Amino acid sequence: MRRAWIIVGLALLAGCTLTAPEPLVPQGPRPYQPAPQQTAVADGLIDQPIDAGTKGRITRAAGDLAQCMAELDAARVNFVSTPDRDNTETCFLRDAGVLGPDMGTIARMTPAGPTTTCELALAVSIWRRQSVEPAAREILGSDVVQIDHFGTYACRPVNNQAGNRPSAHSRAAALDFGGVRLRDGRRITVAGDWSADDAEARFLKRIRDDACRIFGTVLSPDYNSFHRDHLHLEPGGRLCS
């Protein structure tokens, strides 16, 4: 019986043809497919040159929080939204968040992570990319590595004077710009360089004038003594000085 099974097995093996496995063909990488966005960004607002329509484009984008955040995300500007909240009747946050690093540029803001409205974050991002950084290279011959500011969100009246109306800072809707630090080590400040007759002063006046084409309200040392050391930048309003 055992011999019979051996004969059968040999017959089956004789009828089978063993073939080597097909060689593996290396496969190239899959083509990149970007993740779909909930809100399409057609124009890339932050990378558009400043012109007569810049303010209007900012206003329209800021009217929809999702669109505003999509503009920031498309330009690789970190912005983490925070819940709306009321601290007092006149001090509150709406469509606000923490403005983090702009990964499309070199300079970093100090102090880092200011709380701003999305509209302010969008306006500041346009200003720094289309004005502050190129103007520094053109006029001062060096890259900006740091942007110094005095804050954004503070529950206080205008000029910090009792009895005045609530400041835009009480809504995180304004930034007080103090100056910049350059790659070559120089520090340019509104307080120290505004009134001089040199390249540093020309740089500061240039970025103030450009800011007037981006923000609704821009206040400098030319406006009053309360602004002797900074530029007040606010998307709302209609005042440039």
GROMACS .gro file of C-alpha atoms in nm:
model
  241
    1MET     CA    1   0.000   0.000   0.000
    2ARG     CA    2   0.281   0.239   0.091
    3ARG     CA    3   0.454   0.159  -0.238
    4ALA     CA    4   0.134   0.245  -0.426
    5TRP     CA    5   0.112   0.588  -0.262
    6ILE     CA    6   0.476   0.661  -0.353
    7ILE     CA    7   0.407   0.573  -0.717
    8VAL     CA    8   0.102   0.803  -0.723
    9GLY     CA    9   0.303   1.088  -0.571
   10LEU     CA   10   0.582   1.054  -0.824
   11ALA     CA   11   0.326   1.060  -1.105
   12LEU     CA   12   0.172   1.383  -0.975
   13LEU     CA   13   0.514   1.549  -0.947
   14ALA     CA   14   0.597   1.445  -1.300
   15GLY     CA   15   0.284   1.622  -1.423
   16CYS     CA   16   0.359   1.951  -1.241
   17THR     CA   17   0.583   2.225  -1.375
   18LEU     CA   18   0.751   2.439  -1.108
   19THR     CA   19   0.795   2.801  -1.217
   20ALA     CA   20   1.005   3.070  -1.051
   21PRO     CA   21   0.815   3.368  -0.911
   22GLU     CA   22   0.799   3.677  -1.132
   23PRO     CA   23   1.067   3.932  -1.043
   24LEU     CA   24   0.946   4.235  -0.843
   25VAL     CA   25   0.926   4.548  -1.055
   26PRO     CA   26   1.023   4.862  -0.856
   27GLN     CA   27   0.732   5.103  -0.837
   28GLY     CA   28   0.794   5.478  -0.846
   29PRO     CA   29   0.655   5.712  -0.580
   30ARG     CA   30   0.290   5.800  -0.600
   31PRO     CA   31   0.223   6.144  -0.748
   32TYR     CA   32   0.154   6.406  -0.481
   33GLN     CA   33  -0.215   6.474  -0.428
   34PRO     CA   34  -0.286   6.770  -0.200
   35ALA     CA   35  -0.558   6.725   0.057
   36PRO     CA   36  -0.881   6.895  -0.042
   37GLN     CA   37  -0.952   7.227   0.130
   38GLN     CA   38  -1.291   7.318   0.262
   39THR     CA   39  -1.249   7.674   0.137
   40ALA     CA   40  -1.070   7.736  -0.191
   41VAL     CA   41  -0.811   8.013  -0.211
   42ALA     CA   42  -0.809   8.143  -0.565
   43ASP     CA   43  -0.575   8.442  -0.543
   44GLY     CA   44  -0.330   8.380  -0.259
   45LEU     CA   45  -0.397   8.720  -0.104
   46ILE     CA   46  -0.088   8.734   0.119
   47ASP     CA   47   0.148   8.701  -0.178
   48GLN     CA   48  -0.021   8.967  -0.391
   49PRO     CA   49   0.155   9.304  -0.427
   50ILE     CA   50  -0.007   9.596  -0.245
   51ASP     CA   51  -0.240   9.798  -0.466
   52ALA     CA   52  -0.559  10.002  -0.448
   53GLY     CA   53  -0.769   9.689  -0.396
   54THR     CA   54  -0.572   9.539  -0.106
   55LYS     CA   55  -0.792   9.678   0.173
   56GLY     CA   56  -1.108   9.558   0.003
   57ARG     CA   57  -0.971   9.209  -0.047
   58ILE     CA   58  -0.874   9.189   0.320
   59THR     CA   59  -1.221   9.302   0.426
   60ARG     CA   60  -1.394   9.047   0.205
   61ALA     CA   61  -1.172   8.759   0.317
   62ALA     CA   62  -1.212   8.854   0.684
   63GLY     CA   63  -1.590   8.853   0.648
   64ASP     CA   64  -1.579   8.472   0.646
   65LEU     CA   65  -1.360   8.318   0.917
   66ALA     CA   66  -1.308   7.999   0.715
   67GLN     CA   67  -1.193   8.200   0.414
   68CYS     CA   68  -0.964   8.416   0.627
   69MET     CA   69  -0.802   8.112   0.786
   70ALA     CA   70  -0.770   7.945   0.446
   71GLU     CA   71  -0.574   8.246   0.318
   72LEU     CA   72  -0.336   8.222   0.613
   73ASP     CA   73  -0.299   7.846   0.576
   74ALA     CA   74  -0.231   7.870   0.202
   75ALA     CA   75   0.055   8.112   0.275
   76ARG     CA   76   0.191   7.889   0.555
   77VAL     CA   77   0.110   8.137   0.829
   78ASN     CA   78   0.031   7.957   1.155
   79PHE     CA   79  -0.293   8.078   1.308
   80VAL     CA   80  -0.477   7.878   1.574
   81SER     CA   81  -0.831   7.999   1.634
   82THR     CA   82  -0.961   8.047   1.988
   83PRO     CA   83  -1.319   8.037   2.115
   84ASP     CA   84  -1.513   8.363   2.118
   85ARG     CA   85  -1.536   8.510   2.464
   86ASP     CA   86  -1.645   8.820   2.652
   87ASN     CA   87  -1.427   8.957   2.930
   88THR     CA   88  -1.635   9.270   2.977
   89GLU     CA   89  -1.900   9.450   2.776
   90THR     CA   90  -1.629   9.634   2.581
   91CYS     CA   91  -1.346   9.381   2.593
   92PHE     CA   92  -1.399   9.062   2.395
   93LEU     CA   93  -1.269   8.825   2.128
   94ARG     CA   94  -1.449   8.744   1.803
   95ASP     CA   95  -1.296   8.544   1.515
   96ALA     CA   96  -0.962   8.559   1.694
   97GLY     CA   97  -0.669   8.329   1.747
   98VAL     CA   98  -0.300   8.299   1.822
   99LEU     CA   99  -0.076   8.423   1.541
  100GLY     CA  100   0.223   8.190   1.519
  101PRO     CA  101   0.527   8.183   1.289
  102ASP     CA  102   0.502   8.268   0.922
  103MET     CA  103   0.682   7.973   0.765
  104GLY     CA  104   0.708   8.155   0.432
  105THR     CA  105   0.942   8.420   0.575
  106ILE     CA  106   1.253   8.448   0.789
  107ALA     CA  107   1.150   8.703   1.051
  108ARG     CA  108   0.977   8.603   1.374
  109MET     CA  109   0.758   8.823   1.589
  110THR     CA  110   0.861   8.913   1.943
  111PRO     CA  111   0.680   8.859   2.174
  112ALA     CA  112   0.575   8.541   1.999
  113GLY     CA  113   0.217   8.419   1.967
  114PRO     CA  114   0.012   8.740   1.995
  115THR     CA  115  -0.365   8.706   2.008
  116THR     CA  116  -0.523   8.879   1.708
  117THR     CA  117  -0.839   8.880   1.506
  118CYS     CA  118  -0.805   8.678   1.188
  119GLU     CA  119  -0.842   9.003   0.992
  120LEU     CA  120  -0.547   9.159   1.176
  121ALA     CA  121  -0.337   8.845   1.124
  122LEU     CA  122  -0.410   8.861   0.751
  123ALA     CA  123  -0.326   9.233   0.725
  124VAL     CA  124  -0.004   9.197   0.926
  125SER     CA  125   0.105   8.901   0.713
  126ILE     CA  126   0.056   9.100   0.393
  127TRP     CA  127   0.239   9.402   0.539
  128ARG     CA  128   0.543   9.205   0.650
  129ARG     CA  129   0.577   9.010   0.323
  130GLN     CA  130   0.495   9.288   0.079
  131SER     CA  131   0.644   9.586   0.266
  132VAL     CA  132   0.857   9.535   0.579
  133GLU     CA  133   1.087   9.260   0.458
  134PRO     CA  134   1.145   9.378   0.098
  135ALA     CA  135   1.188   9.740   0.214
  136ALA     CA  136   1.458   9.634   0.460
  137ARG     CA  137   1.649   9.454   0.185
  138GLU     CA  138   1.613   9.746  -0.055
  139ILE     CA  139   1.685  10.038   0.181
  140LEU     CA  140   1.894   9.882   0.458
  141GLY     CA  141   2.064   9.602   0.267
  142SER     CA  142   1.983   9.329   0.518
  143ASP     CA  143   1.709   9.079   0.599
  144VAL     CA  144   1.467   9.131   0.886
  145VAL     CA  145   1.504   8.848   1.138
  146GLN     CA  146   1.277   8.984   1.413
  147ILE     CA  147   0.971   9.208   1.430
  148ASP     CA  148   0.925   9.372   1.769
  149HIS     CA  149   0.582   9.478   1.889
  150PHE     CA  150   0.423   9.610   2.208
  151GLY     CA  151   0.116   9.390   2.202
  152THR     CA  152  -0.223   9.334   2.044
  153TYR     CA  153  -0.490   9.241   2.299
  154ALA     CA  154  -0.542   9.464   2.602
  155CYS     CA  155  -0.862   9.564   2.781
  156ARG     CA  156  -0.811   9.940   2.782
  157PRO     CA  157  -0.943  10.266   2.636
  158VAL     CA  158  -0.781  10.461   2.350
  159ASN     CA  159  -0.436  10.593   2.449
  160ASN     CA  160  -0.492  10.420   2.783
  161GLN     CA  161  -0.671  10.734   2.901
  162ALA     CA  162  -0.971  10.697   3.132
  163GLY     CA  163  -1.293  10.818   2.974
  164ASN     CA  164  -1.187  10.749   2.615
  165ARG     CA  165  -1.375  10.501   2.400
  166PRO     CA  166  -1.256  10.138   2.404
  167SER     CA  167  -0.940  10.080   2.204
  168ALA     CA  168  -0.926   9.838   1.912
  169HIS     CA  169  -0.679   9.653   2.132
  170SER     CA  170  -0.973   9.557   2.354
  171ARG     CA  171  -1.090   9.339   2.062
  172ALA     CA  172  -0.740   9.216   1.961
  173ALA     CA  173  -0.790   9.419   1.644
  174ALA     CA  174  -0.469   9.627   1.651
  175LEU     CA  175  -0.095   9.573   1.674
  176ASP     CA  176   0.161   9.824   1.804
  177PHE     CA  177   0.479   9.785   1.597
  178GLY     CA  178   0.800   9.893   1.771
  179GLY     CA  179   1.076   9.808   1.524
  180VAL     CA  180   1.285   9.537   1.362
  181ARG     CA  181   1.613   9.358   1.409
  182LEU     CA  182   1.829   9.283   1.105
  183ARG     CA  183   2.047   8.989   1.018
  184ASP     CA  184   2.354   9.212   1.034
  185GLY     CA  185   2.280   9.293   1.398
  186ARG     CA  186   2.125   9.637   1.361
  187ARG     CA  187   1.808   9.724   1.550
  188ILE     CA  188   1.573   9.980   1.395
  189THR     CA  189   1.311  10.135   1.626
  190VAL     CA  190   1.034  10.388   1.583
  191ALA     CA  191   1.143  10.550   1.909
  192GLY     CA  192   1.505  10.596   1.808
  193ASP     CA  193   1.504  10.630   1.429
  194TRP     CA  194   1.181  10.796   1.317
  195SER     CA  195   1.299  11.157   1.326
  196ALA     CA  196   1.645  11.111   1.174
  197ASP     CA  197   1.742  11.189   0.815
  198ASP     CA  198   1.894  10.859   0.717
  199ALA     CA  199   1.819  10.517   0.567
  200GLU     CA  200   1.664  10.390   0.890
  201ALA     CA  201   1.411  10.674   0.895
  202ARG     CA  202   1.334  10.626   0.524
  203PHE     CA  203   1.268  10.259   0.592
  204LEU     CA  204   1.023  10.339   0.874
  205LYS     CA  205   0.841  10.604   0.666
  206ARG     CA  206   0.816  10.362   0.373
  207ILE     CA  207   0.658  10.084   0.575
  208ARG     CA  208   0.422  10.338   0.740
  209ASP     CA  209   0.309  10.460   0.399
  210ASP     CA  210   0.265  10.103   0.275
  211ALA     CA  211   0.067  10.020   0.590
  212CYS     CA  212  -0.178  10.297   0.501
  213ARG     CA  213  -0.266  10.098   0.188
  214ILE     CA  214  -0.331   9.783   0.391
  215PHE     CA  215  -0.478   9.894   0.726
  216GLY     CA  216  -0.770  10.128   0.786
  217THR     CA  217  -0.598  10.308   1.075
  218VAL     CA  218  -0.223  10.373   1.095
  219LEU     CA  219  -0.092  10.605   1.366
  220SER     CA  220   0.274  10.707   1.390
  221PRO     CA  221   0.479  10.964   1.582
  222ASP     CA  222   0.349  11.217   1.327
  223TYR     CA  223   0.001  11.173   1.477
  224ASN     CA  224   0.061  11.250   1.844
  225SER     CA  225   0.297  11.194   2.134
  226PHE     CA  226   0.112  10.880   2.245
  227HIS     CA  227   0.257  10.711   1.935
  228ARG     CA  228   0.612  10.845   1.962
  229ASP     CA  229   0.757  10.495   1.994
  230HIS     CA  230   0.534  10.277   1.774
  231LEU     CA  231   0.306  10.240   1.476
  232HIS     CA  232  -0.053  10.157   1.563
  233LEU     CA  233  -0.185   9.920   1.293
  234GLU     CA  234  -0.558   9.851   1.279
  235PRO     CA  235  -0.766   9.710   0.992
  236GLY     CA  236  -1.073   9.917   1.084
  237GLY     CA  237  -1.124  10.293   1.055
  238ARG     CA  238  -1.004  10.553   0.806
  239LEU     CA  239  -0.709  10.743   0.943
  240CYS     CA  240  -0.345  10.745   0.836
  241SER     CA  241  -0.090  10.969   0.999
   0.00000   0.00000   0.00000
